PDB file of C-alpha atoms in Angstrom:
ATOM      1  CA  UNK A   1     102.987 102.478 129.210  1.00 47.00           C
ATOM      2  CA  UNK A   2     104.850  99.955 127.039  1.00 57.00           C
ATOM      3  CA  UNK A   3     105.466  96.289 127.504  1.00 57.00           C
ATOM      4  CA  UNK A   4     107.541  95.211 130.457  1.00 73.00           C
ATOM      5  CA  UNK A   5     109.461  92.716 128.348  1.00 83.00           C
ATOM      6  CA  UNK A   6     108.245  92.281 124.768  1.00 88.00           C
ATOM      7  CA  UNK A   7     105.474  93.147 122.339  1.00 93.00           C
ATOM      8  CA  UNK A   8     103.660  91.167 119.666  1.00 95.00           C
ATOM      9  CA  UNK A   9     102.319  93.107 116.695  1.00 95.00           C
ATOM     10  CA  UNK A  10     100.563  91.824 113.598  1.00 96.00           C
ATOM     11  CA  UNK A  11     100.525  93.345 110.132  1.00 96.00           C
ATOM     12  CA  UNK A  12      96.948  94.533 110.741  1.00 94.00           C
ATOM     13  CA  UNK A  13      98.138  96.613 113.722  1.00 93.00           C
ATOM     14  CA  UNK A  14      96.820  94.338 116.458  1.00 92.00           C
ATOM     15  CA  UNK A  15      99.293  94.266 119.308  1.00 92.00           C
ATOM     16  CA  UNK A  16      99.647  92.740 122.744  1.00 94.00           C
ATOM     17  CA  UNK A  17     102.203  93.671 125.380  1.00 92.00           C
ATOM     18  CA  UNK A  18     103.869  90.667 127.048  1.00 91.00           C
ATOM     19  CA  UNK A  19     101.517  88.159 125.387  1.00 93.00           C
ATOM     20  CA  UNK A  20     100.729  84.834 127.008  1.00 94.00           C
ATOM     21  CA  UNK A  21     100.806  81.584 125.058  1.00 96.00           C
ATOM     22  CA  UNK A  22      97.036  81.891 124.557  1.00 96.00           C
ATOM     23  CA  UNK A  23      97.367  85.471 123.282  1.00 95.00           C
ATOM     24  CA  UNK A  24     100.042  84.374 120.782  1.00 96.00           C
ATOM     25  CA  UNK A  25      97.726  81.579 119.647  1.00 97.00           C
ATOM     26  CA  UNK A  26      94.957  84.117 118.997  1.00 96.00           C
ATOM     27  CA  UNK A  27      97.243  86.496 117.070  1.00 96.00           C
ATOM     28  CA  UNK A  28      98.552  83.661 114.888  1.00 97.00           C
ATOM     29  CA  UNK A  29      95.064  82.214 114.399  1.00 96.00           C
ATOM     30  CA  UNK A  30      93.918  85.628 113.100  1.00 96.00           C
ATOM     31  CA  UNK A  31      96.558  85.643 110.320  1.00 96.00           C
ATOM     32  CA  UNK A  32      95.403  85.277 106.724  1.00 95.00           C
ATOM     33  CA  UNK A  33      96.935  85.350 103.244  1.00 92.00           C
ATOM     34  CA  UNK A  34      95.664  88.782 102.181  1.00 93.00           C
ATOM     35  CA  UNK A  35      95.965  91.659 104.659  1.00 95.00           C
ATOM     36  CA  UNK A  36      97.266  90.177 107.914  1.00 96.00           C
ATOM     37  CA  UNK A  37     100.086  87.860 106.869  1.00 97.00           C
ATOM     38  CA  UNK A  38     102.536  88.098 109.769  1.00 97.00           C
ATOM     39  CA  UNK A  39     103.121  88.819 113.432  1.00 98.00           C
ATOM     40  CA  UNK A  40     106.430  89.997 114.930  1.00 97.00           C
ATOM     41  CA  UNK A  41     107.395  89.600 118.577  1.00 96.00           C
ATOM     42  CA  UNK A  42     110.373  91.504 119.976  1.00 94.00           C
ATOM     43  CA  UNK A  43     111.516  93.396 123.059  1.00 90.00           C
ATOM     44  CA  UNK A  44     109.797  96.724 123.560  1.00 82.00           C
ATOM     45  CA  UNK A  45     112.991  98.761 123.142  1.00 83.00           C
ATOM     46  CA  UNK A  46     114.640 100.948 120.493  1.00 84.00           C
ATOM     47  CA  UNK A  47     117.254  98.492 119.236  1.00 87.00           C
ATOM     48  CA  UNK A  48     116.053  94.953 120.044  1.00 89.00           C
ATOM     49  CA  UNK A  49     118.719  92.228 120.027  1.00 90.00           C
ATOM     50  CA  UNK A  50     116.235  89.445 119.290  1.00 93.00           C
ATOM     51  CA  UNK A  51     112.962  88.933 117.479  1.00 95.00           C
ATOM     52  CA  UNK A  52     110.692  86.187 116.295  1.00 96.00           C
ATOM     53  CA  UNK A  53     108.079  86.258 113.579  1.00 97.00           C
ATOM     54  CA  UNK A  54     105.334  84.049 112.200  1.00 98.00           C
ATOM     55  CA  UNK A  55     104.202  84.458 108.590  1.00 98.00           C
ATOM     56  CA  UNK A  56     101.542  82.713 106.523  1.00 97.00           C
ATOM     57  CA  UNK A  57     103.003  80.519 103.763  1.00 97.00           C
ATOM     58  CA  UNK A  58     101.384  80.453 100.298  1.00 93.00           C
ATOM     59  CA  UNK A  59     101.325  76.654 100.335  1.00 91.00           C
ATOM     60  CA  UNK A  60      99.709  76.534 103.780  1.00 92.00           C
ATOM     61  CA  UNK A  61     101.137  76.542 107.261  1.00 96.00           C
ATOM     62  CA  UNK A  62     103.471  79.110 108.757  1.00 98.00           C
ATOM     63  CA  UNK A  63     107.102  80.150 108.577  1.00 98.00           C
ATOM     64  CA  UNK A  64     108.553  80.750 112.040  1.00 98.00           C
ATOM     65  CA  UNK A  65     111.747  82.795 112.354  1.00 98.00           C
ATOM     66  CA  UNK A  66     113.687  83.096 115.605  1.00 97.00           C
ATOM     67  CA  UNK A  67     116.738  85.346 115.726  1.00 96.00           C
ATOM     68  CA  UNK A  68     118.876  86.348 118.699  1.00 93.00           C
ATOM     69  CA  UNK A  69     121.977  88.353 117.797  1.00 90.00           C
ATOM     70  CA  UNK A  70     123.535  88.067 121.265  1.00 88.00           C
ATOM     71  CA  UNK A  71     123.454  84.267 121.076  1.00 90.00           C
ATOM     72  CA  UNK A  72     124.125  84.054 117.333  1.00 93.00           C
ATOM     73  CA  UNK A  73     120.891  82.129 116.819  1.00 92.00           C
ATOM     74  CA  UNK A  74     118.912  82.241 113.592  1.00 95.00           C
ATOM     75  CA  UNK A  75     116.343  79.512 112.973  1.00 95.00           C
ATOM     76  CA  UNK A  76     113.704  79.298 110.259  1.00 97.00           C
ATOM     77  CA  UNK A  77     111.165  76.472 110.322  1.00 97.00           C
ATOM     78  CA  UNK A  78     107.820  75.635 108.734  1.00 97.00           C
ATOM     79  CA  UNK A  79     105.004  74.548 111.006  1.00 97.00           C
ATOM     80  CA  UNK A  80     101.294  73.816 110.650  1.00 96.00           C
ATOM     81  CA  UNK A  81     100.220  73.624 114.309  1.00 97.00           C
ATOM     82  CA  UNK A  82      99.357  76.968 115.885  1.00 97.00           C
ATOM     83  CA  UNK A  83      99.395  75.257 119.303  1.00 97.00           C
ATOM     84  CA  UNK A  84     102.980  74.122 118.773  1.00 97.00           C
ATOM     85  CA  UNK A  85     104.088  77.528 117.460  1.00 97.00           C
ATOM     86  CA  UNK A  86     102.605  79.429 120.426  1.00 97.00           C
ATOM     87  CA  UNK A  87     104.072  76.961 122.944  1.00 97.00           C
ATOM     88  CA  UNK A  88     107.538  76.864 121.346  1.00 96.00           C
ATOM     89  CA  UNK A  89     107.737  80.655 121.044  1.00 96.00           C
ATOM     90  CA  UNK A  90     106.636  81.128 124.644  1.00 94.00           C
ATOM     91  CA  UNK A  91     109.392  78.784 125.815  1.00 94.00           C
ATOM     92  CA  UNK A  92     111.970  80.392 123.500  1.00 93.00           C
ATOM     93  CA  UNK A  93     111.122  83.926 124.639  1.00 91.00           C
ATOM     94  CA  UNK A  94     111.252  82.930 128.305  1.00 88.00           C
ATOM     95  CA  UNK A  95     114.934  82.086 127.783  1.00 88.00           C
ATOM     96  CA  UNK A  96     115.773  85.571 126.393  1.00 84.00           C
ATOM     97  CA  UNK A  97     117.499  88.240 128.452  1.00 69.00           C
ATOM     98  CA  UNK A  98     115.475  91.316 129.373  1.00 61.00           C
ATOM     99  CA  UNK A  99     116.886  94.458 130.987  1.00 57.00           C
ATOM    100  CA  UNK A 100     115.472  94.854 134.484  1.00 56.00           C
ATOM    101  CA  UNK A 101     114.288  91.268 134.811  1.00 50.00           C
ATOM    102  CA  UNK A 102     115.917  89.276 137.607  1.00 51.00           C
ATOM    103  CA  UNK A 103     118.588  86.874 136.379  1.00 50.00           C
ATOM    104  CA  UNK A 104     117.374  83.313 136.139  1.00 50.00           C
ATOM    105  CA  UNK A 105     119.388  80.891 138.235  1.00 47.00           C
ATOM    106  CA  UNK A 106     119.403  77.154 138.269  1.00 47.00           C
ATOM    107  CA  UNK A 107     119.995  75.241 141.427  1.00 47.00           C
ATOM    108  CA  UNK A 108     121.482  71.888 142.244  1.00 50.00           C
ATOM    109  CA  UNK A 109     119.131  71.614 145.185  1.00 48.00           C
ATOM    110  CA  UNK A 110     118.813  68.114 146.492  1.00 50.00           C
ATOM    111  CA  UNK A 111     116.446  66.913 149.125  1.00 52.00           C
ATOM    112  CA  UNK A 112     118.644  64.851 151.413  1.00 50.00           C
ATOM    113  CA  UNK A 113     117.329  63.239 154.604  1.00 51.00           C
TER     114      UNK A 113
END
């Protein structure tokens, strides 16, 4: 059975379905500059409309790419903190649309006496 929403896969073939922030941290922490240089996270579907990737930079740190074709987003940043990368990607992916997932609603709920 595939991922319910998305899948993270590294160059070495390690993969995690619907990874948590901690799992993303571990995948990124395992990257190196020889045979495991990147990890890609995208919906587990045939033609994904978004993806994000993290790649090791020669000069140190990581290049983080976030692309969402439906929202016309394409960001590329350099980062050195794996904690920050895992947290930011988790937040970014939570805002993506997934077929079959309930629509997220915001409420103007107020607690009035």
